[in-house]
CSV table of C-alpha atoms and ligand atoms in Angstrom, one decimal:
chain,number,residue,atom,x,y,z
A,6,UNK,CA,6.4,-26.1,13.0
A,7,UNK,CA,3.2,-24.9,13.0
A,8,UNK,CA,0.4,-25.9,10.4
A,9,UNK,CA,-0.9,-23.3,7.8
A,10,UNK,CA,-2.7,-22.5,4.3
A,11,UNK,CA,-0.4,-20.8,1.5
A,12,UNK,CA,-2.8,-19.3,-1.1
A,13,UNK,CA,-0.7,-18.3,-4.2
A,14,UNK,CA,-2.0,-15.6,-6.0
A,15,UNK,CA,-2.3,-15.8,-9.7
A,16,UNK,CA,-0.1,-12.9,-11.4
A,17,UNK,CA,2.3,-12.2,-13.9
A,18,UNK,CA,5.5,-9.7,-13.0
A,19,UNK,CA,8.0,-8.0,-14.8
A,20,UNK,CA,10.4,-6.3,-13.1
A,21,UNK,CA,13.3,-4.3,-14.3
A,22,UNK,CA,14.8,-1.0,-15.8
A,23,UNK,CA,13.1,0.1,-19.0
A,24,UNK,CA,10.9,-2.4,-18.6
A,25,UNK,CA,7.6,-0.1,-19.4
A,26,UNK,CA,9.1,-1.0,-23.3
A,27,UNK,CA,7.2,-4.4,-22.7
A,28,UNK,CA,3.9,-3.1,-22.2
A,29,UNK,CA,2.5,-3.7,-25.7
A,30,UNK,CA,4.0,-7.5,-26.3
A,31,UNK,CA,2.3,-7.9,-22.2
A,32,UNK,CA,-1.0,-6.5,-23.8
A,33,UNK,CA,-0.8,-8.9,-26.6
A,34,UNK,CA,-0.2,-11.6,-24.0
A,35,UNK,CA,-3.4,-11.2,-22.7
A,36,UNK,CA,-5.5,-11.2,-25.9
A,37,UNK,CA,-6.1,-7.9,-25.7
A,38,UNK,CA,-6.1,-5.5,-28.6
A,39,UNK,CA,-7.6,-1.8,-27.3
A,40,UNK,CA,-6.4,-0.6,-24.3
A,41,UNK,CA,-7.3,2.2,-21.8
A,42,UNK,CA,-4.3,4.1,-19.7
A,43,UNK,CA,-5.5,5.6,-16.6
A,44,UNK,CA,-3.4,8.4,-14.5
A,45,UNK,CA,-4.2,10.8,-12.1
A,46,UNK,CA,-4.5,14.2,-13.3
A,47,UNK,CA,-0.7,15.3,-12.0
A,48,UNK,CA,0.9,12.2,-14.1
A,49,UNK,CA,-1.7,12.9,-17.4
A,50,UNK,CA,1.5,13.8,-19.6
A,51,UNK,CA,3.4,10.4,-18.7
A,52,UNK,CA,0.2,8.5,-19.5
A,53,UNK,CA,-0.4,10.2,-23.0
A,54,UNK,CA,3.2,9.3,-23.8
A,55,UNK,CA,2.4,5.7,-22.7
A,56,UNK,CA,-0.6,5.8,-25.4
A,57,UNK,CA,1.1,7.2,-28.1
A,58,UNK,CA,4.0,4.4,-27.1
A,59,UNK,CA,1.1,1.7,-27.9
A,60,UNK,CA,0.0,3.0,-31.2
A,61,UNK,CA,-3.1,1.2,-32.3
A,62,UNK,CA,-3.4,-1.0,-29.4
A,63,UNK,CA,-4.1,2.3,-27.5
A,64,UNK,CA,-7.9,3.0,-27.3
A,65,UNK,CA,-7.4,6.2,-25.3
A,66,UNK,CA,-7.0,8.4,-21.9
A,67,UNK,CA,-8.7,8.7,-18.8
A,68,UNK,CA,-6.8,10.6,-16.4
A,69,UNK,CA,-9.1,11.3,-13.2
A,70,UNK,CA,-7.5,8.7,-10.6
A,71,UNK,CA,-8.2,10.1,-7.5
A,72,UNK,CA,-7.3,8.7,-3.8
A,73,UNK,CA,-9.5,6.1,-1.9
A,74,UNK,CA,-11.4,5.5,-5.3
A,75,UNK,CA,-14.6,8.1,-5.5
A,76,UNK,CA,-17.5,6.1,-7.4
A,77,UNK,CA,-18.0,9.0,-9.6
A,78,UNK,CA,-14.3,9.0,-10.8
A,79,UNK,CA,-15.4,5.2,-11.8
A,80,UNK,CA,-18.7,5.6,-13.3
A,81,UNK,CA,-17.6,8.7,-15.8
A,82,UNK,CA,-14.4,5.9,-16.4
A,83,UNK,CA,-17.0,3.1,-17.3
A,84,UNK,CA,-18.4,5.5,-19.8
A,85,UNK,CA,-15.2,6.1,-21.5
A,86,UNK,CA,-14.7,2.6,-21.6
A,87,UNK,CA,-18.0,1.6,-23.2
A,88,UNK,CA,-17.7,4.5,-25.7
A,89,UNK,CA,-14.2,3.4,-26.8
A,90,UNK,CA,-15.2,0.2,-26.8
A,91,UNK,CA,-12.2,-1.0,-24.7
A,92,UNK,CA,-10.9,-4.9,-24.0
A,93,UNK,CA,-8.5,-3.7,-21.3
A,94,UNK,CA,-6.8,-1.5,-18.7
A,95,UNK,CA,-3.5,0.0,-18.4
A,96,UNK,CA,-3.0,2.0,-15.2
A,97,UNK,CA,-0.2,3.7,-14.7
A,98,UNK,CA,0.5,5.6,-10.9
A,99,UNK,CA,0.3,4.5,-7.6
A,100,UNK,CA,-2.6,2.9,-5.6
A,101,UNK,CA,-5.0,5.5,-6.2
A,102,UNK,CA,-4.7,5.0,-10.4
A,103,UNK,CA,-4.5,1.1,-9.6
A,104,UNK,CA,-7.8,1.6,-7.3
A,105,UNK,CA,-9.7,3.1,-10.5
A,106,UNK,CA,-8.4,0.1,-12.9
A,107,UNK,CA,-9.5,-2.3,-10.1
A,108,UNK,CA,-12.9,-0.5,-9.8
A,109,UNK,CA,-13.1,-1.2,-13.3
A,110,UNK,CA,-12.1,-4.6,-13.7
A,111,UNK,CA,-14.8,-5.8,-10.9
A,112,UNK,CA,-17.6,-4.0,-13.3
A,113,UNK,CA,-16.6,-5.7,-16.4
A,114,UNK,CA,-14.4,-8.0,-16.2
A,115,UNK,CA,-11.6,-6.2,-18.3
A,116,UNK,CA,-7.9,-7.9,-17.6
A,117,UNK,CA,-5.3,-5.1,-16.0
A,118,UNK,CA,-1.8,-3.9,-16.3
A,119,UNK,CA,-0.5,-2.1,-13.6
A,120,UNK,CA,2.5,0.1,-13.7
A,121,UNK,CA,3.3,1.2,-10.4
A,122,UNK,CA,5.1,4.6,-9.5
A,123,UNK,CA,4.6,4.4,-5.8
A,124,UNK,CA,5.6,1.4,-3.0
A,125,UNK,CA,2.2,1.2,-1.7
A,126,UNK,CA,1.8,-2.5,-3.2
A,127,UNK,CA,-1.6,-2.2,-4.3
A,128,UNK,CA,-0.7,-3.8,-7.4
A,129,UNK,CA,-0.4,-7.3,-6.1
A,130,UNK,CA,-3.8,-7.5,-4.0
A,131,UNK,CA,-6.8,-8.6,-4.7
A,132,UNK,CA,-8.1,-5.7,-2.3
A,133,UNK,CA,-10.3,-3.2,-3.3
A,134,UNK,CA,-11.6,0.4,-1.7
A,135,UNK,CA,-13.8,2.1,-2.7
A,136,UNK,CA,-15.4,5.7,-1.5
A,137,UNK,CA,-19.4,6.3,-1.8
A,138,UNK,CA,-21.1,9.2,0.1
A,139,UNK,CA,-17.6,9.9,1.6
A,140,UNK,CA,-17.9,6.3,3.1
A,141,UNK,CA,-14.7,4.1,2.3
A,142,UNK,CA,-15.8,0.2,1.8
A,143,UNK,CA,-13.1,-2.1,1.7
A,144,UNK,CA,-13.2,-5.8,-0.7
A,145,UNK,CA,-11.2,-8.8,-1.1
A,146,UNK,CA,-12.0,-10.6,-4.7
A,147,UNK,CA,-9.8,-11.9,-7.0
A,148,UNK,CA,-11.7,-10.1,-9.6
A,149,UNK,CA,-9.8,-6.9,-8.7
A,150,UNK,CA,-6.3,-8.5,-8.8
A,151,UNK,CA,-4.4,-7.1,-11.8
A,152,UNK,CA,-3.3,-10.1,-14.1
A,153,UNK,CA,0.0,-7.8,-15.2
A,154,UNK,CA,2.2,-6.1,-13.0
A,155,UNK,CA,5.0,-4.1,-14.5
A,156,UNK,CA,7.6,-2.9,-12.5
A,157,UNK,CA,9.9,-0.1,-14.2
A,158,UNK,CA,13.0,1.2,-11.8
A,159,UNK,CA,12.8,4.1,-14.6
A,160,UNK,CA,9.3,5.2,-13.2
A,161,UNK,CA,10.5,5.3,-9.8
A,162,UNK,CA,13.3,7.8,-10.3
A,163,UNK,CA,10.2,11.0,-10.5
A,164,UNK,CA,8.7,10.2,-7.0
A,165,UNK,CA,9.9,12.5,-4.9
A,166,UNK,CA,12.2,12.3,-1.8
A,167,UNK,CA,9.6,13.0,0.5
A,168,UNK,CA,7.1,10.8,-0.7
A,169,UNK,CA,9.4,8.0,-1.9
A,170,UNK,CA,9.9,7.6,2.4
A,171,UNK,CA,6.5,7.4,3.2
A,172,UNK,CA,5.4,5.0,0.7
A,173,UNK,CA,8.3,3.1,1.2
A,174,UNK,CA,7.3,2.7,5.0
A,175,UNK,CA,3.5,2.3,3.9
A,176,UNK,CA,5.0,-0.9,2.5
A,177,UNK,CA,6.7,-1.6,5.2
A,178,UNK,CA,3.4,-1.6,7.3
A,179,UNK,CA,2.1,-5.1,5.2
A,180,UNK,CA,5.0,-6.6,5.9
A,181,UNK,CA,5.0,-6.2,9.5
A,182,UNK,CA,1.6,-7.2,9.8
A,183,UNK,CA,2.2,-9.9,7.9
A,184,UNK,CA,5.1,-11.0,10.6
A,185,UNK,CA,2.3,-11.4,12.9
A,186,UNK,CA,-0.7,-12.4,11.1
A,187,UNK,CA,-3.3,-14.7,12.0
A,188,UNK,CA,-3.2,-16.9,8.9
A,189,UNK,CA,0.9,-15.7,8.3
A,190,UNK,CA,3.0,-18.9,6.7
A,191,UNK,CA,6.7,-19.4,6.9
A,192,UNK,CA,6.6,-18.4,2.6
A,193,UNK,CA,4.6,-14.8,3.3
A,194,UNK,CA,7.3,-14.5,6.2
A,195,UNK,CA,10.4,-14.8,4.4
A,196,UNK,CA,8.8,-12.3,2.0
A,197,UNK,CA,7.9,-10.2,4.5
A,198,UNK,CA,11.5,-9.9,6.4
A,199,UNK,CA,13.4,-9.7,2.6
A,200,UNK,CA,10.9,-6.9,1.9
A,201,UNK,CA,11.4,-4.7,5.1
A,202,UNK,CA,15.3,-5.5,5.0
A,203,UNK,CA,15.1,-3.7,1.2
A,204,UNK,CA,13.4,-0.8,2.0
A,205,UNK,CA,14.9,0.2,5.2
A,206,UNK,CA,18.4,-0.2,3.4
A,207,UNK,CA,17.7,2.0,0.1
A,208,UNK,CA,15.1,4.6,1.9
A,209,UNK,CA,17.2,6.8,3.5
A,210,UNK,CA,19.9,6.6,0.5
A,211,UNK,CA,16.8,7.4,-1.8
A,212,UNK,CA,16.3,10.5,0.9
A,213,UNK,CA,19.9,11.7,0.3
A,214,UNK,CA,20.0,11.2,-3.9
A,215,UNK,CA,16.3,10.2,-4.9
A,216,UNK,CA,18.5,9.5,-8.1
A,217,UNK,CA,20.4,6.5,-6.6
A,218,UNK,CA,19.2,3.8,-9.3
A,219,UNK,CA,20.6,1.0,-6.8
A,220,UNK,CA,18.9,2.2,-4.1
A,221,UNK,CA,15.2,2.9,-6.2
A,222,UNK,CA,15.6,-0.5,-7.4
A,223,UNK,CA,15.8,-2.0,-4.2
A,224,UNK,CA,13.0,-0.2,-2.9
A,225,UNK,CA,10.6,-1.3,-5.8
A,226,UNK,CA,11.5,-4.5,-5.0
A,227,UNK,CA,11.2,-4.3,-1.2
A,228,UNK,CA,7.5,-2.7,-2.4
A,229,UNK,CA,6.7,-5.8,-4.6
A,230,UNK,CA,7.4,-8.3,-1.4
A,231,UNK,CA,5.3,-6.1,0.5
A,232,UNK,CA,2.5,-5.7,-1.7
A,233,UNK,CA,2.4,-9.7,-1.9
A,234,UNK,CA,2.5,-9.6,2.0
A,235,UNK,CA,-0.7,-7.3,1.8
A,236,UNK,CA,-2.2,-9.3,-0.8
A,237,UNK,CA,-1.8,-12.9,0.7
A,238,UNK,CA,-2.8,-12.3,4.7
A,239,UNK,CA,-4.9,-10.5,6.9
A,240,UNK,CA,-3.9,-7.2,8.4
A,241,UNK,CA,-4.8,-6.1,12.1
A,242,UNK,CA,-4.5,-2.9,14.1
A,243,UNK,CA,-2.1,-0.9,12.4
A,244,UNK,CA,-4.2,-1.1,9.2
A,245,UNK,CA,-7.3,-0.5,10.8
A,246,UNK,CA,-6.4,2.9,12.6
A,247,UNK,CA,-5.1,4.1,9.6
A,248,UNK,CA,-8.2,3.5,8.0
A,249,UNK,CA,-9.8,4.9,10.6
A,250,UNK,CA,-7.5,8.2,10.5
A,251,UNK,CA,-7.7,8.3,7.0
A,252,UNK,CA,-11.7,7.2,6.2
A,253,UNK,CA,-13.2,9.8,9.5
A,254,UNK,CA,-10.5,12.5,9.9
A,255,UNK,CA,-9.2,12.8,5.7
A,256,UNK,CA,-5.4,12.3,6.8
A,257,UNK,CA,-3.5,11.4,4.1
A,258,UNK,CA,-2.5,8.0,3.4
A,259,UNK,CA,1.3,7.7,3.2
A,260,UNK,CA,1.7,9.8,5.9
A,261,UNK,CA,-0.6,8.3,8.4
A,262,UNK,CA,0.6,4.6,7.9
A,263,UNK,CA,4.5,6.6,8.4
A,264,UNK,CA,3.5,7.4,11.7
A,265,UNK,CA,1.5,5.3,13.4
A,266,UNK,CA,3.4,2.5,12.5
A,267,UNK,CA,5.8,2.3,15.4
A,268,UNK,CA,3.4,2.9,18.1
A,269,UNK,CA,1.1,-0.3,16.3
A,270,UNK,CA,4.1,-2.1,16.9
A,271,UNK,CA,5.0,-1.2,20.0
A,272,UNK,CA,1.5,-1.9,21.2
A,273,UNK,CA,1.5,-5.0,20.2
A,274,UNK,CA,5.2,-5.8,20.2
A,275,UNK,CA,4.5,-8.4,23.3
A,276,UNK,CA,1.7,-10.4,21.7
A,277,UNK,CA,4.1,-11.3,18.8
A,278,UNK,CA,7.3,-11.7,20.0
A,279,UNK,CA,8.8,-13.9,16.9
A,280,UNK,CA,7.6,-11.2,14.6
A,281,UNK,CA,9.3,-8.5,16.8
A,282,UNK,CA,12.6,-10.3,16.6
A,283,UNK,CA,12.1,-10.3,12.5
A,284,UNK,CA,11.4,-6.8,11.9
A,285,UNK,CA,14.2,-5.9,14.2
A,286,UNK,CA,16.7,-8.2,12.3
A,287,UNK,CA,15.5,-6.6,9.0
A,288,UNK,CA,16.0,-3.2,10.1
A,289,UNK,CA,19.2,-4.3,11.8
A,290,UNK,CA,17.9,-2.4,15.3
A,291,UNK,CA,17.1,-3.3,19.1
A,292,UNK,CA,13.8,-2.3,19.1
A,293,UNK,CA,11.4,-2.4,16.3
A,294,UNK,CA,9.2,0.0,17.2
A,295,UNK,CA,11.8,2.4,17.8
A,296,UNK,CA,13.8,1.5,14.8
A,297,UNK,CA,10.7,2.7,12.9
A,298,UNK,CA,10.7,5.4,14.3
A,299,UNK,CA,13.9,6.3,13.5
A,300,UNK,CA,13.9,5.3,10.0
A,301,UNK,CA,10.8,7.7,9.6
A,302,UNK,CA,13.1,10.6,11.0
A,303,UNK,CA,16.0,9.0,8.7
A,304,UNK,CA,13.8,9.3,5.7
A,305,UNK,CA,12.4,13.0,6.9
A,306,UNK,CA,9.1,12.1,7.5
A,307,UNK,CA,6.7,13.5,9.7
A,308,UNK,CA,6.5,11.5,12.7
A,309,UNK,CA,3.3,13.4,14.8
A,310,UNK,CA,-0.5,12.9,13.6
A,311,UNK,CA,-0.2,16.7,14.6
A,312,UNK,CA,1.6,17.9,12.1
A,313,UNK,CA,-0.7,16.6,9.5
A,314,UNK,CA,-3.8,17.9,10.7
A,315,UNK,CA,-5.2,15.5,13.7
A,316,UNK,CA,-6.0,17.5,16.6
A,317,UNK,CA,-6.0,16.5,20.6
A,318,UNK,CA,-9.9,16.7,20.4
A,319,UNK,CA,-10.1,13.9,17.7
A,320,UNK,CA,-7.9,11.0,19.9
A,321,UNK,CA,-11.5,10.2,21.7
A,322,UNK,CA,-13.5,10.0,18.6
A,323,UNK,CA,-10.5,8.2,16.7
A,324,UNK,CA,-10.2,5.1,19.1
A,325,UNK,CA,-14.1,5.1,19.1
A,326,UNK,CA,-14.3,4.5,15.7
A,327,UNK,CA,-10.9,2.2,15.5
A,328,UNK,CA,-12.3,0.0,18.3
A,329,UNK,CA,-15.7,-0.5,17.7
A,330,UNK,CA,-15.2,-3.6,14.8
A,331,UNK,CA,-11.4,-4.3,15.4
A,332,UNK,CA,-10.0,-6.1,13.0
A,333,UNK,CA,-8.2,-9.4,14.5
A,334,UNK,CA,-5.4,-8.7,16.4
A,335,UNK,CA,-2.4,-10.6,18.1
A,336,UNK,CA,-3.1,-8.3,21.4
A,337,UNK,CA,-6.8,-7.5,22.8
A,338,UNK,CA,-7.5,-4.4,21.1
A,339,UNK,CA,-8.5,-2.1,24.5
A,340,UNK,CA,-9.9,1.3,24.3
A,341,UNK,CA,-7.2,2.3,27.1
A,342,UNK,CA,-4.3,1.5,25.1
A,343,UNK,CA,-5.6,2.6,21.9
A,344,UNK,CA,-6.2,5.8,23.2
A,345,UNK,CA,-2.6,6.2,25.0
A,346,UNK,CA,-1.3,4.7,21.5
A,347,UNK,CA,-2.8,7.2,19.4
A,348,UNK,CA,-2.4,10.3,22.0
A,349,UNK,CA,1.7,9.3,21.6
A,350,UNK,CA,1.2,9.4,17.6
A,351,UNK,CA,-0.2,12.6,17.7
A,352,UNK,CA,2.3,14.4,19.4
A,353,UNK,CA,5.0,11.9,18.2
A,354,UNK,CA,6.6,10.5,20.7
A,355,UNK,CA,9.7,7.3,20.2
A,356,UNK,CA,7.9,4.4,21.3
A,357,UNK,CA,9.9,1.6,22.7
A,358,UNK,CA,8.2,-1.5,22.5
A,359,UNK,CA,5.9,-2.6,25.9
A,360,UNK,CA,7.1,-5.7,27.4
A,361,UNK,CA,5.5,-8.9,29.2
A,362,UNK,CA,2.6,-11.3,27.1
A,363,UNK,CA,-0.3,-9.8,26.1
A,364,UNK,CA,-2.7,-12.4,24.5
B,544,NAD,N1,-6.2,-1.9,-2.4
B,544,NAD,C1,-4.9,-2.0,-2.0
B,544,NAD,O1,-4.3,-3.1,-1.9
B,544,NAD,C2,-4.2,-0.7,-1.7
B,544,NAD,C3,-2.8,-0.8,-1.2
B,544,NAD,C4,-2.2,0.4,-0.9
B,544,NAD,C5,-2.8,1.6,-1.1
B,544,NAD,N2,-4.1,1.6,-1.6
B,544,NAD,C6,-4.8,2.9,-1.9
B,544,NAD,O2,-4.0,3.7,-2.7
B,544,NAD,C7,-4.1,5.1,-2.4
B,544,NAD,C8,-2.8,5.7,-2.1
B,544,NAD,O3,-1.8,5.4,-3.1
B,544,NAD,P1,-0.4,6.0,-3.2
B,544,NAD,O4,0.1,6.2,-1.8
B,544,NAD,O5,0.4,5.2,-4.1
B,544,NAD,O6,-0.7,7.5,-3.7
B,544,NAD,P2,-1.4,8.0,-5.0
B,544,NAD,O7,-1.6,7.0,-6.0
B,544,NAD,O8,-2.6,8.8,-4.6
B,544,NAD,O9,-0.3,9.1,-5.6
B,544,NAD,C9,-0.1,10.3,-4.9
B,544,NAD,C10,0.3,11.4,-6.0
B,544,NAD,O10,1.6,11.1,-6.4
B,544,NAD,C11,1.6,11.0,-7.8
B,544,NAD,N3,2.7,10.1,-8.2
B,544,NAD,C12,2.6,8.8,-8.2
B,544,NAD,N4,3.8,8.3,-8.6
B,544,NAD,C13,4.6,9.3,-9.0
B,544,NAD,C14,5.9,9.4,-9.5
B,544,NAD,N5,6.7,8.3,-9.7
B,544,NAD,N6,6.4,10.6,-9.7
B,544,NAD,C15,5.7,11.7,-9.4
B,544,NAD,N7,4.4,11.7,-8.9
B,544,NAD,C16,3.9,10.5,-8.7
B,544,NAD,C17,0.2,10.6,-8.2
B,544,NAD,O11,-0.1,11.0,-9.5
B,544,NAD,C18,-0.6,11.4,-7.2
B,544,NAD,O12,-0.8,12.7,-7.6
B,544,NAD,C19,-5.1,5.1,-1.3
B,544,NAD,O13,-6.4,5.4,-1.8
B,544,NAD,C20,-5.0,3.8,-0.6
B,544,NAD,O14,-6.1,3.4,0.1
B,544,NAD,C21,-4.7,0.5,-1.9
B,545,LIG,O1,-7.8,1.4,0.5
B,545,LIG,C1,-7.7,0.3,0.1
B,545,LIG,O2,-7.9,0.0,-1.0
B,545,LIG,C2,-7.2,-0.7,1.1
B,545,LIG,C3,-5.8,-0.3,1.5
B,545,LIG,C4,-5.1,-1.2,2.3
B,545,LIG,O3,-5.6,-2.1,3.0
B,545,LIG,C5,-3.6,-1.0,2.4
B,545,LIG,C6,-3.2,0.3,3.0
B,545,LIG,O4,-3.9,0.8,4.0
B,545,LIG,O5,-2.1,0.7,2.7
């Protein structure tokens, strides 16, 4: 066996149908008597019903969540939540709506509870982005982790088809780079496998009835593994070209990690063969990368960086940017390969895993 660290992360979760009911006695838990709800503008209506559900433990409404975290969003937020004189946050949405209660939390110190509607996990991580001058920084501080997660199936059911699958395989992404983490542990792993496993089981039955509570609840809980997977270990290539794609070229998030995905994997498929053999188990395939790829097209997502607005004359500039500060990888991150990896994403090609040992 080989030696490692586990770091357990300190958060409470509730998970369930209905469960959004709980929020008020999960405020009192905390101390807390004043809370703020944040939303993005589109989910404004489901947020005011989750203040008028907390009665005088709601302090108000700030509904101007907006994706990779803008300062400006946060700085008019801090206002709000001086004025109001708030002792808490409630954020209610997916990671961009958790990203503006993080932002928050690492100004003042406010405890959060998050109330996820998406499977991009942001939820359980102590990770923070943040966008200034249209540059995207990225944290890790436990100041940003939300001390109350609650999970409602109920909130799930709105998401739609199309955007249920890519979140769904954005989670997915943690989990496989989790399998092959530097500082990975054989607790994160088991996580990791359970979590794909869920969400490649319910995510093309959530494509077909996006009603299926079975199937959503399954998926949310795939997406809490996940999340935990992002949260506890480092991620490597797959996570930095989609940052890349998404910080340089404005591709959007869900999407991006939807497609790239399987070519990450296959690419470095024979640096890490354990975690190959996992992820294929867990999505009950041959090939990983090409399982991925199939469960993309399963779900009816796209599955070509064309298609969402990448162009042929961005591949150069793209692995330029993606290998200049790498993050750690299991296989030697080589301009050649980046380039052929992200020229096959673009005009979306099946991978099939490469073979041989690549350290
Ligand atoms: N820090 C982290 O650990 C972490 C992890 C994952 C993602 N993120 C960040 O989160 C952002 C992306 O989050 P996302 O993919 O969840 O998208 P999002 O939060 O931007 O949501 C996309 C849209 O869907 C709407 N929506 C959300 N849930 C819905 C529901 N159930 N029904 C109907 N509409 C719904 C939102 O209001 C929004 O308009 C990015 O900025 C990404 O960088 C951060
Ligand atoms: O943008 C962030 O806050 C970091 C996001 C992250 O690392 C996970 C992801 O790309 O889905």
């Amino acid at each position: 066996m080989q030696s490692f660290v586990y770091h357990g992360l300190p958060s409470r979760v509730v998970f369930g149908q209905g469960t959004l009911s709980r929020l008020a006695e999960e405020i009192e838990q905390l101390g807390c008597r004043r809370a703020l709800v944040l939303a993005t503008p589109h989910q404004q209506e489901q947020a005011r019903e989750v203040l008028e559900q907390l009665g005088e433990r709601g302090a108000g409404l700030y509904a101007e969540a907006a994706m990779h975290t803008p300062v400006e969003v946060t700085e008019r937020a801090m206002r709000v939540v001086e004025e109001l004189g708030v002792d808490c946050t409630v954020a209610i949405g997916g990671g961009s709506t958790i990203g503006l209660g993080k932002a928050i939390a690492l100004r003042t110190g406010l405890p959060q509870v998050a109330i996820p509607t998406t499977y991009a996990g942001s939820e359980m991580t102590p990770i923070l982005g943040e966008t200034r001058d249209g540059i995207k920084t990225t944290q890790r501080t436990l100041e940003v982790l939300p001390e109350t997660v609650i999970y409602d199936v109920d909130l799930t059911l709105s998401l739609p088809a199309g955007m249920s699958g890519t979140s769904g395989i954005n989670a997915i992404a943690h989990a496989v780079e989790a399998l092959y983490a530097r500082d990975r542990n054989p607790v994160i792993s088991l996580m990791a496998e359970e979590g794909i496993a869920a969400l490649a089981r319910s995510l093309p039955v959530i494509a077909e009835n996006p009603s299926d509570q079975d199937a959503r609840s399954d998926a949310l809980y795939g997406a809490w593994l996940c999340g935990s997977c992002l949260g506890a270990v480092g991620m490597s290539l797959h996570h930095k070209l989609c940052h890349t794609l998404g910080g340089s070229f404005d591709l959007p998030h869900a999407e991006t990690h939807t497609i790239v995905l399987p070519h990450a994997v296959a690419y470095n498929a024979p640096a890490a063969p354990e975690a190959m053999v996992r992820i294929a188990r867990a999505l009950g395939c041959e090939d990983p990368a090409a399982g991925l790829f199939d469960l993309a097209r399963a779900v009816g997502a796209p599955t070509a960086l064309e298609e969402i607005g990448l162009t042929p004359g961005d591949v150069e500039r793209a692995t330029e940017i993606a290998t200049r500060n790498p993050y750690w990888n299991p296989r030697e991150v080589e301009a050649e390969g980046i380039h052929r990896l992200l020229h096959h994403a673009l005009v979306g090609r099946r991978p099939a895993s490469e073979k041989g040992a690549h350290r």
